[in-house]
Coordinates of C-alpha atoms in Angstrom, one line a residue:
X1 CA -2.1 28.7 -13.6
X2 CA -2.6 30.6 -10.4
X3 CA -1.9 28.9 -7.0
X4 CA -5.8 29.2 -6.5
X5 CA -6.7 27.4 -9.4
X6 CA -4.1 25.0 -8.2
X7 CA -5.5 24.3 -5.2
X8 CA -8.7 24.3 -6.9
X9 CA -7.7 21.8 -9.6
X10 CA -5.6 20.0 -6.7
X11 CA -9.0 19.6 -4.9
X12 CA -10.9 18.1 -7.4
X13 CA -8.6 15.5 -8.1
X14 CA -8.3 14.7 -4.6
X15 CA -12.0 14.6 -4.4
X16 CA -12.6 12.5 -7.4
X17 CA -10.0 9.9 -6.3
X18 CA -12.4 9.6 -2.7
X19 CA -15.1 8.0 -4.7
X20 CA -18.0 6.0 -2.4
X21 CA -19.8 4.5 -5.1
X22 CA -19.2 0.5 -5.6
X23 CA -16.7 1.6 -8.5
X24 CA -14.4 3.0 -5.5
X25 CA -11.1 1.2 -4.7
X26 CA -10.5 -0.5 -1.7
X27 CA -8.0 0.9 -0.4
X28 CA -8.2 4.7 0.7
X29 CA -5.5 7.3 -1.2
X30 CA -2.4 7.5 1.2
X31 CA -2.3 10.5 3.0
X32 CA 1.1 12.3 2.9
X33 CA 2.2 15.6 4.2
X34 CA 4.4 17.6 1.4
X35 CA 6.9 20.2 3.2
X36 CA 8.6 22.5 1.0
X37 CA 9.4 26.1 0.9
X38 CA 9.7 26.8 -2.6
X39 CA 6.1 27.0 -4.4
X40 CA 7.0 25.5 -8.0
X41 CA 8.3 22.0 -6.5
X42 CA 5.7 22.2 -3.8
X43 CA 3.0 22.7 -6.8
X44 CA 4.7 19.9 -9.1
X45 CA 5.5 17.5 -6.1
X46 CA 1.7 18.0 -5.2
X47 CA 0.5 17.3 -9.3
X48 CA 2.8 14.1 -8.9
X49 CA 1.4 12.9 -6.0
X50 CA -1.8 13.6 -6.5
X51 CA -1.9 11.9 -10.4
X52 CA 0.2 9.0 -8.3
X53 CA -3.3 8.4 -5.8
X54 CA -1.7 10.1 -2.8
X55 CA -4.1 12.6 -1.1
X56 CA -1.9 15.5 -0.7
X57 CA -1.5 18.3 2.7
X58 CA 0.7 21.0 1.8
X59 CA 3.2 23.0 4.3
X60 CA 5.4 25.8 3.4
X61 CA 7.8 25.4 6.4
X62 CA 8.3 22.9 9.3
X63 CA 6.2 25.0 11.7
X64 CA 3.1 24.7 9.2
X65 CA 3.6 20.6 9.2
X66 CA 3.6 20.4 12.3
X67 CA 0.1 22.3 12.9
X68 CA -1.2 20.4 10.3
X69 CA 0.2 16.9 12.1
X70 CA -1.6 17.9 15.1
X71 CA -5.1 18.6 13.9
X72 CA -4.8 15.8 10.5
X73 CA -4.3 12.0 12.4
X74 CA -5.1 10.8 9.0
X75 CA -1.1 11.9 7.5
X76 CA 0.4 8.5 6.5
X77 CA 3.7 9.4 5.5
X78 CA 6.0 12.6 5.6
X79 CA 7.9 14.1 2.5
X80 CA 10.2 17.1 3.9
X81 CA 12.6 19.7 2.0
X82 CA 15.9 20.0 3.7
X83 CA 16.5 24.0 3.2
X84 CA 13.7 26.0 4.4
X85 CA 14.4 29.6 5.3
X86 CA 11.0 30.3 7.0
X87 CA 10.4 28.7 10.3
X88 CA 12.1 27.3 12.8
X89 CA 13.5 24.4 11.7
X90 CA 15.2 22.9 8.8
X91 CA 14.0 19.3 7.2
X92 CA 16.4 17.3 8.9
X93 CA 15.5 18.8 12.8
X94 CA 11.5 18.1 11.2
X95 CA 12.0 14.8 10.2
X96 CA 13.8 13.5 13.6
X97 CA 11.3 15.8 15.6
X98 CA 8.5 13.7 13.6
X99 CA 10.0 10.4 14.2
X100 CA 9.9 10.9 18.0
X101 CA 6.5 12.2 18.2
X102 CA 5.0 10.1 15.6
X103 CA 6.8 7.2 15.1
X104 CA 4.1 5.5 13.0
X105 CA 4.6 8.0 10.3
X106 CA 7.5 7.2 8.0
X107 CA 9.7 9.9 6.8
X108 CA 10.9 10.6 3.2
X109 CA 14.0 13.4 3.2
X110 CA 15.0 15.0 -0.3
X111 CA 17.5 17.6 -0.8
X112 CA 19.5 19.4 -3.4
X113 CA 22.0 20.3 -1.3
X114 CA 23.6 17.3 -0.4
X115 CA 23.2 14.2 1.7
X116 CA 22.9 14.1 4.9
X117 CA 25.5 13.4 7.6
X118 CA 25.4 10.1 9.8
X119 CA 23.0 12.2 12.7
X120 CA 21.0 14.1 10.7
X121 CA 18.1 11.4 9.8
X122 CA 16.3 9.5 12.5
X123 CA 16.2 5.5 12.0
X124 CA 14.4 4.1 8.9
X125 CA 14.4 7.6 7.0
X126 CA 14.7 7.5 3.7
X127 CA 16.4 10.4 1.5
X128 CA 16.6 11.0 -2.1
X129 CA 18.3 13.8 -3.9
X130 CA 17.1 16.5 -5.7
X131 CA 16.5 17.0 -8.7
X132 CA 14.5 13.2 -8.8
X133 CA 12.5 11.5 -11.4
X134 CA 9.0 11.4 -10.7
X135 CA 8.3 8.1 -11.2
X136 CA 11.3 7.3 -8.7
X137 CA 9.6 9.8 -5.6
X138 CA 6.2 8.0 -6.0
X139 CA 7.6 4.4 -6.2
X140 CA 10.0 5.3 -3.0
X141 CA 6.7 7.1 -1.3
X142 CA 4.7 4.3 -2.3
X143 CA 7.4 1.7 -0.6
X144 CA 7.7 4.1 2.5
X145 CA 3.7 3.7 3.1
X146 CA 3.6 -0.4 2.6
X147 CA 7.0 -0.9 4.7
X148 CA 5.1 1.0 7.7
X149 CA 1.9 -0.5 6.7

Protein backbone atom coordinates (compact mmCIF):
# COMPACT_ATOMS: atom_id res chain seq x y z
CA UNK A 1 0.00 0.00 0.00
CA UNK A 2 1.29 3.39 -0.87
CA UNK A 3 1.36 6.17 1.80
CA UNK A 4 -1.41 7.81 -0.35
CA UNK A 5 -3.68 5.18 -0.30
CA UNK A 6 -2.87 5.17 3.36
CA UNK A 7 -3.88 8.37 4.04
CA UNK A 8 -6.66 7.65 1.83
CA UNK A 9 -7.78 4.51 3.62
CA UNK A 10 -6.73 6.33 6.92
CA UNK A 11 -9.37 9.07 5.97
CA UNK A 12 -12.12 6.99 5.39
CA UNK A 13 -11.98 5.37 8.50
CA UNK A 14 -11.66 8.42 10.31
CA UNK A 15 -14.55 9.75 8.51
CA UNK A 16 -16.77 6.80 9.01
CA UNK A 17 -16.07 6.68 12.73
CA UNK A 18 -17.62 10.74 12.71
CA UNK A 19 -21.00 9.47 11.93
CA UNK A 20 -24.08 12.26 12.62
CA UNK A 21 -26.79 10.01 12.14
CA UNK A 22 -28.85 8.80 15.41
CA UNK A 23 -26.69 5.51 15.13
CA UNK A 24 -23.54 7.80 16.14
CA UNK A 25 -21.89 7.31 19.56
CA UNK A 26 -21.94 9.78 22.04
CA UNK A 27 -18.86 10.46 22.64
CA UNK A 28 -16.63 12.01 19.78
CA UNK A 29 -13.27 9.78 18.62
CA UNK A 30 -10.30 11.15 20.88
CA UNK A 31 -8.12 13.24 19.03
CA UNK A 32 -4.37 12.38 19.46
CA UNK A 33 -1.35 13.74 17.72
CA UNK A 34 1.05 10.64 16.56
CA UNK A 35 4.89 11.96 16.29
CA UNK A 36 7.19 9.71 14.78
CA UNK A 37 9.90 9.87 12.34
CA UNK A 38 9.98 6.54 10.95
CA UNK A 39 7.01 6.02 8.37
CA UNK A 40 6.23 2.06 9.02
CA UNK A 41 5.50 2.68 12.90
CA UNK A 42 3.96 6.04 12.05
CA UNK A 43 1.65 4.02 9.39
CA UNK A 44 0.92 0.97 11.89
CA UNK A 45 0.63 3.30 15.09
CA UNK A 46 -1.94 5.27 12.91
CA UNK A 47 -3.95 1.74 11.64
CA UNK A 48 -3.97 0.99 15.58
CA UNK A 49 -5.32 3.99 16.57
CA UNK A 50 -7.50 4.57 14.19
CA UNK A 51 -9.17 0.69 14.33
CA UNK A 52 -8.95 1.63 18.33
CA UNK A 53 -11.60 4.91 17.69
CA UNK A 54 -8.92 7.48 18.03
CA UNK A 55 -9.03 10.20 15.25
CA UNK A 56 -5.48 10.28 14.21
CA UNK A 57 -2.97 13.77 13.16
CA UNK A 58 0.25 12.63 12.03
CA UNK A 59 3.78 14.55 12.45
CA UNK A 60 7.07 13.39 11.17
CA UNK A 61 9.20 15.43 13.65
CA UNK A 62 8.57 17.67 16.71
CA UNK A 63 8.56 20.89 14.54
CA UNK A 64 5.52 19.39 12.44
CA UNK A 65 3.52 18.66 15.94
CA UNK A 66 3.96 21.58 16.98
CA UNK A 67 2.37 23.48 13.83
CA UNK A 68 -0.18 21.17 13.92
CA UNK A 69 -0.86 21.96 17.92
CA UNK A 70 -1.25 25.48 17.03
CA UNK A 71 -3.80 25.48 14.23
CA UNK A 72 -5.70 21.82 15.64
CA UNK A 73 -7.29 22.89 19.47
CA UNK A 74 -9.18 19.75 19.09
CA UNK A 75 -5.61 17.30 19.83
CA UNK A 76 -6.55 15.48 23.09
CA UNK A 77 -3.64 13.62 23.84
CA UNK A 78 0.04 13.49 22.55
CA UNK A 79 1.96 10.19 21.49
CA UNK A 80 5.76 11.26 20.80
CA UNK A 81 8.87 9.08 19.41
CA UNK A 82 12.01 9.76 21.47
CA UNK A 83 14.69 9.67 18.45
CA UNK A 84 13.85 11.88 15.74
CA UNK A 85 16.70 13.00 13.49
CA UNK A 86 14.69 15.73 11.61
CA UNK A 87 13.85 18.83 13.52
CA UNK A 88 14.81 20.43 16.25
CA UNK A 89 14.02 18.59 18.98
CA UNK A 90 13.92 15.12 20.24
CA UNK A 91 10.64 13.53 22.03
CA UNK A 92 11.62 14.14 25.32
CA UNK A 93 12.41 18.25 24.77
CA UNK A 94 8.58 17.89 22.74
CA UNK A 95 6.86 16.33 25.39
CA UNK A 96 8.14 18.78 28.30
CA UNK A 97 7.77 21.76 25.75
CA UNK A 98 4.06 20.44 25.30
CA UNK A 99 3.29 20.08 28.92
CA UNK A 100 4.20 23.79 29.56
CA UNK A 101 2.34 25.20 26.73
CA UNK A 102 -0.59 22.93 26.90
CA UNK A 103 -0.95 21.48 30.02
CA UNK A 104 -4.42 20.08 29.36
CA UNK A 105 -2.99 17.73 26.77
CA UNK A 106 -1.53 14.58 28.42
CA UNK A 107 1.61 13.13 27.04
CA UNK A 108 2.36 9.43 26.09
CA UNK A 109 6.51 8.92 25.54
CA UNK A 110 7.62 5.55 23.84
CA UNK A 111 11.03 4.67 22.90
CA UNK A 112 13.26 1.90 21.82
CA UNK A 113 16.07 3.26 23.08
CA UNK A 114 15.77 3.16 26.55
CA UNK A 115 13.93 4.83 29.37
CA UNK A 116 14.18 7.98 30.20
CA UNK A 117 16.22 9.60 32.93
CA UNK A 118 14.60 11.28 36.17
CA UNK A 119 14.44 15.02 34.09
CA UNK A 120 13.65 13.95 30.87
CA UNK A 121 9.58 13.65 31.25
CA UNK A 122 7.52 16.45 32.49
CA UNK A 123 4.95 15.49 35.49
CA UNK A 124 2.20 12.89 34.75
CA UNK A 125 3.93 11.56 31.41
CA UNK A 126 3.61 8.39 30.82
CA UNK A 127 6.35 6.17 28.72
CA UNK A 128 6.20 2.82 27.30
CA UNK A 129 8.90 0.96 25.51
CA UNK A 130 9.29 -0.03 22.21
CA UNK A 131 8.56 -2.54 20.62
CA UNK A 132 4.70 -2.56 22.57
CA UNK A 133 1.73 -4.66 22.05
CA UNK A 134 -0.93 -2.94 20.52
CA UNK A 135 -3.53 -3.65 22.63
CA UNK A 136 -1.26 -2.34 25.59
CA UNK A 137 -0.60 1.42 23.53
CA UNK A 138 -4.37 1.80 23.01
CA UNK A 139 -5.42 0.78 26.61
CA UNK A 140 -2.54 3.17 28.10
CA UNK A 141 -3.78 5.96 25.39
CA UNK A 142 -7.16 5.28 26.23
CA UNK A 143 -6.28 5.74 30.29
CA UNK A 144 -4.17 8.84 29.37
CA UNK A 145 -7.49 10.58 27.70
CA UNK A 146 -10.02 9.63 30.73
CA UNK A 147 -7.29 10.48 33.54
CA UNK A 148 -7.15 14.11 31.94
CA UNK A 149 -10.75 14.01 31.10
Amino acid sequence: MTSDQHRHDQASRQEASRQDGPDAPCDAAPVVLLVEDDGLLLMEAADTLAEAGFTVLEAPHADQALKVLESRPDVEVLMTDVDMPLGSMNGFALARLVSRRWPRIPVLVVSGMGSPGPHDMPPGARFIPKPYAPSALVRTLHDTVRRAA
